Short mmCIF file of C-alpha atoms and ligand atoms in Angstrom, two decimals:
data_model
loop_
_atom_site.label_atom_id
_atom_site.label_comp_id
_atom_site.label_asym_id
_atom_site.label_seq_id
_atom_site.Cartn_x
_atom_site.Cartn_y
_atom_site.Cartn_z
CA UNK J 13 46.32 85.60 79.26
CA UNK J 14 45.11 87.49 81.30
CA UNK J 15 40.97 87.41 83.35
CA UNK J 16 38.15 88.19 80.27
CA UNK J 17 36.59 90.27 82.58
CA UNK J 18 39.10 92.04 83.52
CA UNK J 19 40.13 95.03 80.83
CA UNK J 20 43.29 95.38 80.57
CA UNK J 21 44.30 92.33 83.36
CA UNK J 22 44.71 94.87 86.60
CA UNK J 23 43.46 98.16 87.76
CA UNK J 24 47.20 99.95 87.40
CA UNK J 25 48.72 99.97 84.18
CA UNK J 26 52.00 100.14 85.34
CA UNK J 27 50.51 96.11 86.49
CA UNK J 28 49.74 94.74 83.57
CA UNK J 29 51.15 91.65 81.37
CA UNK J 30 52.58 94.65 78.59
CA UNK J 31 54.48 96.56 81.18
CA UNK J 32 56.75 93.22 82.23
CA UNK J 33 58.64 91.44 80.71
CA UNK J 34 56.51 88.72 78.18
CA UNK J 35 58.52 85.41 81.13
CA UNK J 36 57.36 87.59 84.42
CA UNK J 37 55.06 86.12 86.27
CA UNK J 38 50.65 86.39 85.90
CA UNK J 39 49.78 87.76 89.41
CA UNK J 40 51.23 87.31 92.54
CA UNK J 41 49.97 85.41 95.25
CA UNK J 42 52.02 86.49 98.12
CA UNK J 43 54.77 89.35 98.87
CA UNK J 44 56.75 89.19 102.49
CA UNK J 45 60.00 91.57 102.71
CA UNK J 46 62.47 92.47 99.50
CA UNK J 47 60.71 89.42 98.09
CA UNK J 48 57.70 87.77 95.77
CA UNK J 49 55.35 84.83 95.11
CA UNK J 50 54.83 84.74 91.62
CA UNK J 51 51.77 82.83 90.62
CA UNK J 52 54.03 80.84 88.42
CA UNK J 53 55.98 79.07 91.63
CA UNK J 54 58.83 81.15 91.72
CA UNK J 55 60.19 83.43 94.19
CA UNK J 56 60.96 86.49 92.98
CA UNK J 57 62.79 89.59 94.08
CA UNK J 58 60.72 92.54 93.62
CA UNK J 59 62.00 95.99 92.08
CA UNK J 60 58.82 97.25 91.43
CA UNK J 61 57.92 97.67 94.92
CA UNK J 62 54.84 97.73 94.10
CA UNK J 63 55.31 100.98 92.19
CA UNK J 64 57.24 102.71 94.30
CA UNK J 65 53.66 101.45 97.00
CA UNK J 66 56.20 100.00 99.46
CA UNK J 67 59.12 101.75 101.09
CA UNK J 68 60.42 99.89 103.79
CA UNK J 69 59.34 95.90 102.45
CA UNK J 70 56.14 94.08 102.43
CA UNK J 71 54.86 93.31 105.26
CA UNK J 72 57.30 95.35 107.18
CA UNK J 73 56.14 94.13 111.38
CA UNK J 74 55.58 97.34 113.06
CA UNK J 75 53.64 98.34 110.08
CA UNK J 76 51.60 95.36 109.31
CA UNK J 77 51.51 95.72 113.66
CA UNK J 78 49.84 98.77 114.20
CA UNK J 79 47.63 98.09 110.88
CA UNK J 80 46.20 94.91 113.75
CA UNK J 81 46.54 97.06 115.83
CA UNK J 82 44.30 98.82 114.78
CA UNK J 83 41.52 96.31 113.52
CA UNK J 84 40.29 96.09 116.76
CA UNK J 85 39.71 99.45 117.44
CA UNK J 86 38.11 99.62 114.60
CA UNK J 87 38.32 100.77 111.13
CA UNK J 88 35.45 102.83 108.72
CA UNK J 89 33.74 105.13 112.31
CA UNK J 90 31.64 107.68 112.62
CA UNK J 91 34.04 111.18 113.61
CA UNK J 92 37.68 111.61 113.53
CA UNK J 93 40.06 109.72 114.94
CA UNK J 94 42.65 111.20 116.73
CA UNK J 95 45.31 109.16 114.41
CA UNK J 96 44.53 112.57 111.77
CA UNK J 97 45.54 115.09 113.90
CA UNK J 98 49.43 112.71 114.70
CA UNK J 99 49.89 111.48 110.97
CA UNK J 100 49.44 115.99 109.72
CA UNK J 101 51.78 116.79 113.45
CA UNK J 102 54.12 114.36 112.32
CA UNK J 103 53.96 115.34 108.15
CA UNK J 104 54.19 119.06 109.38
CA UNK J 105 57.44 118.96 111.63
CA UNK J 106 59.28 117.06 108.82
CA UNK J 107 58.91 120.70 106.94
CA UNK J 108 60.92 123.26 107.47
CA UNK J 109 59.37 126.54 107.55
CA UNK J 110 55.65 127.77 107.00
CA UNK J 111 52.18 127.90 108.11
CA UNK J 112 51.70 124.21 106.83
CA UNK J 113 47.72 122.55 106.60
CA UNK J 114 47.09 119.42 105.71
CA UNK J 115 44.26 116.81 104.89
CA UNK J 116 44.04 112.99 103.50
CA UNK J 117 42.45 111.02 101.35
CA UNK J 118 43.30 107.79 99.71
CA UNK J 119 45.02 107.74 96.11
CA UNK J 120 47.74 110.02 94.57
CA UNK J 121 45.23 111.67 92.44
CA UNK J 122 43.53 113.03 95.11
CA UNK J 123 45.44 114.92 96.40
CA UNK J 124 46.88 116.39 92.98
CA UNK J 125 43.78 117.16 92.12
CA UNK J 126 42.64 118.48 95.35
CA UNK J 127 45.89 120.48 94.97
CA UNK J 128 44.61 121.53 91.32
CA UNK J 129 41.54 122.95 91.72
CA UNK J 130 42.68 125.21 95.19
CA UNK J 131 45.03 126.62 92.94
CA UNK J 132 42.84 127.96 90.74
CA UNK J 133 40.36 129.19 93.28
CA UNK J 134 43.20 130.68 95.37
CA UNK J 135 44.21 132.59 92.21
CA UNK J 136 41.50 133.02 90.03
CA UNK J 137 42.78 131.32 87.54
CA UNK J 138 41.64 128.71 85.35
CA UNK J 139 45.16 127.18 83.56
CA UNK J 140 47.58 124.71 84.71
CA UNK J 141 50.89 123.54 84.12
CA UNK J 142 52.63 120.58 83.99
CA UNK J 143 55.70 118.71 82.62
CA UNK J 144 55.04 116.65 79.01
CA UNK J 145 56.61 114.01 80.40
CA UNK J 146 54.65 114.55 83.42
CA UNK J 147 51.57 112.23 84.96
CA UNK J 148 49.91 113.08 87.99
CA UNK J 149 47.16 111.04 88.45
CA UNK J 150 43.81 109.54 86.44
CA UNK J 151 41.63 112.66 86.71
CA UNK J 152 40.63 114.50 83.60
CA UNK J 153 42.87 117.73 84.49
CA UNK J 154 45.89 115.44 84.19
CA UNK J 155 44.87 113.51 81.87
CA UNK J 156 44.54 115.59 78.42
CA UNK J 157 47.32 114.03 75.72
CA UNK J 158 47.06 111.00 74.03
CA UNK J 159 46.56 108.03 73.79
CA UNK J 160 44.38 107.80 76.46
CA UNK J 161 42.69 111.42 77.02
CA UNK J 162 38.61 110.18 75.25
CA UNK J 163 36.42 110.89 77.51
CA UNK J 164 38.23 114.41 78.67
CA UNK J 165 35.94 117.59 77.45
CA UNK J 166 38.20 119.55 75.41
CA UNK J 167 37.38 122.32 77.20
CA UNK J 168 39.20 120.61 80.40
CA UNK J 169 41.76 119.54 77.43
CA UNK J 170 42.38 122.67 76.81
CA UNK J 171 42.74 124.31 80.65
CA UNK J 172 46.19 121.91 80.41
CA UNK J 173 49.89 123.11 79.34
CA UNK J 174 53.02 121.94 78.76
CA UNK J 175 56.59 123.01 79.18
CA UNK J 176 60.23 120.67 78.87
CA UNK J 177 60.96 119.90 82.33
CA UNK J 178 63.76 122.18 83.03
CA UNK J 179 63.44 124.56 80.68
CA UNK J 180 62.74 128.00 82.44
CA UNK J 181 63.29 129.69 79.32
CA UNK J 182 60.30 126.95 78.27
CA UNK J 183 57.92 127.93 81.31
CA UNK J 184 58.88 131.19 81.61
CA UNK J 185 57.07 131.86 78.17
CA UNK J 186 53.99 129.50 79.14
CA UNK J 187 53.83 131.14 82.15
CA UNK J 188 53.69 134.63 80.76
CA UNK J 189 51.18 133.42 77.86
CA UNK J 190 48.44 131.20 79.90
CA UNK J 191 49.05 133.00 83.57
CA UNK J 192 48.47 129.60 84.92
CA UNK J 193 47.09 129.18 88.26
CA UNK J 194 49.58 126.58 88.78
CA UNK J 195 52.07 124.67 87.99
CA UNK J 196 52.27 120.75 89.39
CA UNK J 197 55.36 119.08 88.54
CA UNK J 198 57.79 116.35 90.45
CA UNK J 199 61.24 117.00 91.66
CA UNK J 200 62.77 113.86 89.16
CA UNK J 201 59.79 112.91 86.64
CA UNK J 202 59.07 109.69 87.37
CA UNK J 203 58.70 108.47 83.46
CA UNK J 204 62.30 110.36 82.81
CA UNK J 205 64.54 110.50 85.41
CA UNK J 206 66.64 113.46 84.58
CA UNK J 207 68.54 115.55 87.69
CA UNK J 208 67.13 119.12 88.42
CA UNK J 209 70.32 121.58 87.69
CA UNK J 210 71.96 123.68 90.13
CA UNK J 211 69.46 126.02 91.00
CA UNK J 212 66.96 124.86 89.80
CA UNK J 213 64.04 125.35 91.74
CA UNK J 214 65.38 128.63 93.28
CA UNK J 215 64.50 129.65 89.53
CA UNK J 216 61.05 128.49 89.44
CA UNK J 217 60.59 129.75 92.22
CA UNK J 218 61.10 133.69 91.33
CA UNK J 219 59.55 132.57 88.29
CA UNK J 220 56.17 131.89 89.94
CA UNK J 221 56.04 134.76 92.04
CA UNK J 222 56.95 136.64 89.16
CA UNK J 223 53.78 135.68 87.16
CA UNK J 224 51.63 134.60 89.71
CA UNK J 225 51.46 130.79 90.11
CA UNK J 226 51.44 128.44 92.86
CA UNK J 227 53.38 125.44 92.71
CA UNK J 228 52.54 122.28 93.16
CA UNK J 229 55.38 119.88 93.87
CA UNK J 230 53.83 115.76 92.95
CA UNK J 231 55.61 113.69 95.73
CA UNK J 232 54.01 110.70 95.52
CA UNK J 233 57.26 108.09 94.26
CA UNK J 234 59.97 110.94 95.84
CA UNK J 235 58.46 111.70 99.16
CA UNK J 236 59.68 109.40 102.11
CA UNK J 237 62.54 108.09 99.80
CA UNK J 238 64.62 109.94 98.05
CA UNK J 239 64.13 112.67 101.28
CA UNK J 240 62.26 112.83 104.36
CA UNK J 241 59.35 113.96 103.66
CA UNK J 242 61.05 113.84 100.33
CA UNK J 243 62.81 115.80 97.69
CA UNK J 244 60.92 119.12 99.33
CA UNK J 245 63.94 118.52 102.31
CA UNK J 246 66.08 116.73 100.04
CA UNK J 247 66.65 119.98 97.24
CA UNK J 248 65.32 122.67 99.03
CA UNK J 249 61.83 123.37 96.82
CA UNK J 250 60.17 126.08 98.56
CA UNK J 251 55.81 124.68 96.80
CA UNK J 252 52.69 126.27 98.43
CA UNK J 253 50.73 123.09 98.02
CA UNK J 254 52.52 119.08 98.36
CA UNK J 255 51.32 115.83 98.04
CA UNK J 256 52.00 112.49 99.03
CA UNK J 257 50.74 109.31 98.37
CA UNK J 258 51.80 105.61 97.47
CA UNK J 259 55.33 104.91 99.98
CA UNK J 260 54.03 107.04 103.37
CA UNK J 261 52.23 103.95 104.63
CA UNK J 262 54.25 101.20 103.03
CA UNK J 263 51.70 99.76 101.02
CA UNK J 264 48.40 101.11 102.59
CA UNK J 265 46.42 103.25 100.20
CA UNK J 266 47.29 107.03 102.21
CA UNK J 267 47.65 110.18 101.06
CA UNK J 268 48.28 113.92 101.74
CA UNK J 269 47.52 116.96 100.52
CA UNK J 270 50.28 119.08 102.94
CA UNK J 271 49.35 123.33 101.73
CA UNK J 272 50.63 127.03 103.09
CA UNK J 273 47.40 127.60 105.75
CA UNK J 274 46.69 130.65 103.74
CA UNK J 275 45.35 127.97 100.60
CA UNK J 276 44.25 125.46 103.06
CA UNK J 277 42.01 127.70 105.12
CA UNK J 278 39.29 127.16 101.53
CA UNK J 279 38.39 123.72 102.42
CA UNK J 280 36.72 125.53 105.28
CA UNK J 281 35.11 128.25 102.61
CA UNK J 282 34.34 127.40 99.61
CA UNK J 283 36.75 124.40 97.75
CA UNK J 284 35.07 121.43 98.69
CA UNK J 285 37.61 118.53 99.76
CA UNK J 286 36.09 115.97 100.75
CA UNK J 287 36.05 111.28 100.43
CA UNK J 288 34.60 109.04 102.93
CA UNK J 289 38.05 106.53 103.59
CA UNK J 290 39.85 109.61 103.12
CA UNK J 291 41.05 109.29 107.29
CA UNK J 292 40.35 105.71 106.81
CA UNK J 293 42.37 105.35 110.58
CA UNK J 294 44.32 101.52 109.30
CA UNK J 295 46.24 103.43 106.60
CA UNK J 296 46.66 106.62 108.81
CA UNK J 297 48.07 103.79 111.21
CA UNK J 298 50.37 102.66 108.71
CA UNK J 299 50.97 105.93 107.71
CA UNK J 300 52.46 106.53 111.32
CA UNK J 301 54.48 103.17 111.63
CA UNK J 302 55.93 103.92 107.91
CA UNK J 303 57.03 107.25 109.41
CA UNK J 304 58.47 106.09 112.18
CA UNK J 305 60.48 103.06 110.42
CA UNK J 306 61.44 106.00 107.78
CA UNK J 307 62.88 108.52 110.29
CA UNK J 308 64.22 105.54 113.04
CA UNK J 309 66.28 103.78 110.22
CA UNK J 310 67.09 107.18 108.34
CA UNK J 311 65.77 104.52 105.09
CA UNK J 312 66.67 108.09 102.62
CA UNK J 313 70.21 107.33 103.59
CA UNK J 314 70.26 103.28 103.40
CA UNK J 315 68.74 103.39 100.49
CA UNK J 316 70.85 106.05 98.62
CA UNK J 317 74.28 103.42 100.13
CA UNK J 318 72.25 100.87 98.62
CA UNK J 319 71.64 102.42 95.40
CA UNK J 320 75.27 104.00 94.57
CA UNK J 321 76.29 100.72 95.75
CA UNK J 322 74.19 99.08 92.95
CA UNK J 323 74.85 101.50 90.58
CA UNK J 324 78.10 101.48 90.90
CA UNK J 325 77.98 97.24 90.38
CA UNK J 326 75.98 98.15 86.89
CA UNK J 327 78.31 101.15 85.20
CA UNK J 328 81.21 98.10 85.91
CA UNK J 329 79.32 95.19 84.65
CA UNK J 330 77.97 97.34 81.34
CA UNK J 331 81.93 98.44 80.81
CA UNK J 332 82.56 94.24 81.41
CA UNK J 333 80.86 92.70 78.91
CA UNK J 334 80.75 95.90 76.53
CA UNK J 335 77.39 97.32 76.62
CA UNK J 336 75.97 100.46 76.10
CA UNK J 337 73.97 100.90 78.65
CA UNK J 338 73.85 103.41 82.07
CA UNK J 339 71.77 103.56 84.93
CA UNK J 340 69.51 107.26 85.08
CA UNK J 341 67.18 109.03 87.93
CA UNK J 342 68.62 108.98 91.56
CA UNK J 343 70.12 106.50 93.95
CA UNK J 344 66.44 105.75 95.54
CA UNK J 345 65.25 105.01 92.08
CA UNK J 346 67.16 103.60 89.30
CA UNK J 347 66.26 103.22 85.52
CA UNK J 348 68.03 101.69 83.60
CA UNK J 349 68.98 102.65 80.12
CA UNK J 350 69.48 100.73 77.01
CA UNK J 351 70.67 102.15 73.58
CA UNK J 352 70.02 98.67 71.84
CA UNK J 353 66.20 97.75 71.86
CA UNK J 354 66.08 94.31 71.69
CA UNK J 355 69.50 93.87 74.49
CA UNK J 356 66.97 96.06 77.49
CA UNK J 357 63.99 92.85 76.83
CA UNK J 358 67.31 90.57 76.35
CA UNK J 359 68.74 91.64 79.37
CA UNK J 360 64.90 91.92 81.52
CA UNK J 361 63.42 88.29 80.84
CA UNK J 362 67.60 86.81 81.70
CA UNK J 363 66.49 88.90 85.22
CA UNK J 364 63.35 87.08 85.26
CA UNK J 365 64.97 84.42 84.79
CA UNK J 366 67.26 84.89 87.29
CA UNK J 367 65.21 85.75 90.29
CA UNK J 368 64.59 89.76 89.62
CA UNK J 369 61.30 91.14 88.60
CA UNK J 370 62.48 94.26 86.97
CA UNK J 371 60.83 95.86 83.97
CA UNK J 372 64.00 98.49 83.50
CA UNK J 373 63.25 100.06 87.34
CA UNK J 374 65.01 99.39 90.52
CA UNK J 375 62.72 101.55 93.56
CA UNK J 376 64.49 100.69 96.38
CA UNK J 377 62.95 99.00 99.59
CA UNK J 378 64.79 99.53 102.99
CA UNK J 379 64.09 95.40 103.07
CA UNK J 380 66.43 95.73 99.39
CA UNK J 381 68.84 96.97 101.51
CA UNK J 382 69.35 93.94 103.72
CA UNK J 383 73.55 92.68 102.29
CA UNK J 384 72.51 89.12 100.39
CA UNK J 385 69.73 90.79 99.17
CA UNK J 386 71.61 93.36 97.35
CA UNK J 387 74.06 91.41 96.64
CA UNK J 388 71.61 89.02 94.88
CA UNK J 389 70.38 92.03 92.71
CA UNK J 390 74.30 93.20 91.96
CA UNK J 391 74.96 88.89 91.42
CA UNK J 392 71.31 88.66 89.36
CA UNK J 393 72.84 92.11 86.61
CA UNK J 394 76.55 90.86 86.61
CA UNK J 395 74.32 87.48 85.24
CA UNK J 396 71.74 89.04 82.97
CA UNK J 397 74.56 91.21 81.31
CA UNK J 398 76.85 88.21 80.45
CA UNK J 399 74.07 86.40 79.35
CA UNK J 400 72.74 89.66 76.95
CA UNK J 401 76.15 89.32 75.19
CA UNK J 402 75.85 85.12 75.06
CA UNK J 403 78.04 84.55 77.95
CA UNK J 404 76.79 81.17 80.35
CA UNK J 405 77.24 81.78 83.67
CA UNK J 406 79.55 79.71 84.20
CA UNK J 407 81.27 81.91 81.44
CA UNK J 408 81.52 85.09 83.41
CA UNK J 409 84.12 83.84 85.22
CA UNK J 410 86.53 84.41 81.93
CA UNK J 411 85.76 88.13 82.02
CA UNK J 412 86.87 89.49 85.74
C1 PLP D 506 54.19 111.19 90.18
C2 PLP D 506 52.91 110.51 90.19
N1 PLP D 506 51.73 111.55 90.81
C3 PLP D 506 50.39 110.42 90.86
C4 PLP D 506 49.75 109.61 90.45
C5 PLP D 506 48.80 109.02 90.67
O1 PLP D 506 48.25 108.11 92.12
P1 PLP D 506 47.51 107.03 92.13
O2 PLP D 506 47.53 106.33 91.21
O3 PLP D 506 47.91 107.13 93.57
O4 PLP D 506 45.81 108.22 91.41
C6 PLP D 506 50.71 108.41 90.15
C7 PLP D 506 50.54 107.20 90.55
O5 PLP D 506 50.92 106.32 89.38
C8 PLP D 506 52.49 109.32 90.00
O6 PLP D 506 53.21 108.59 89.85
#
């Protein structure tokens, strides 16, 4: 039973009881590396990775060392620290071409919403496009659809329009009809991670240019995980504004809006983007350390290697046990799709029993690339599928 004083029982819907198999622990007491210690006294491999906010593993030594060092210098200050410029330089250094500027905040929604405001100011238009299955944070412009859109004024709801993911004809039609300020999108939609068809992003750019629409790339989940700095380089996307958050500080709260200078300059003139903790030094120090490790260790490549091997063993297990399930998404973040929902439920509960906290996806982290962790995940998947078809763990050798 979650705490009676807490609606939903967690501060993020995706961390609530309803998001997890029924036998998952209620709370986490401690997290180190690839593991969490649950309130049920058991240790689990954490496939959720704090909804993607952990990129390297819990309590990565370099990141936590940078945080401890910053604590001795003070965290809240009356002037900016020079960490802001250092982190801006590191982010811009990972991006090709254009003349970029950077502004920091704390949550993903801070920067996606600032991007929308900037796009509105820059284009002199009000409407926003997004994919029907997209999510870009809790702000009004992005929360216009049921079931949780109560309290969002109708006038604001009417300003957001939905297009079908990867359907360029639909996108062209809606752009022509609504003349939006911007289209906000993820390179691979977290909720339904279909990979983009070849040439898609180039065609999207051409459409955006044709209709005078700014492209806002949401890298909250893909950032530093599917590429450095994210999908923008991995897929050769040419956005006008890019939003980073979650994993960029390996669990500390920092987000960044990176945009073309001519757009970002409006923050100096007529667009308001400001917050007390926007440049919080601990978050910035954590991010500098995280990005240093991500570059030195080539994190996206390492995660992809592990993810591809896990995907191959997942597919082989599904075939061996005659189960209709497959992995979708990109190798650094795989999502488990099942034809039969009762089987899916049984599989996820079996994974929890076997010590894998997994609500149907794996956000890979550097800690999971350790051979023993990768092997433990693959073994749990094998044994959980065996359990779904009614084989005990001891029986599974008969099938191999
Ligand atoms: C793709 C995407 N964009 C934006 C957000 C919002 O980020 P935050 O919860 O940090 O505001 C999320 C959060 O899950 C997300 O997944």
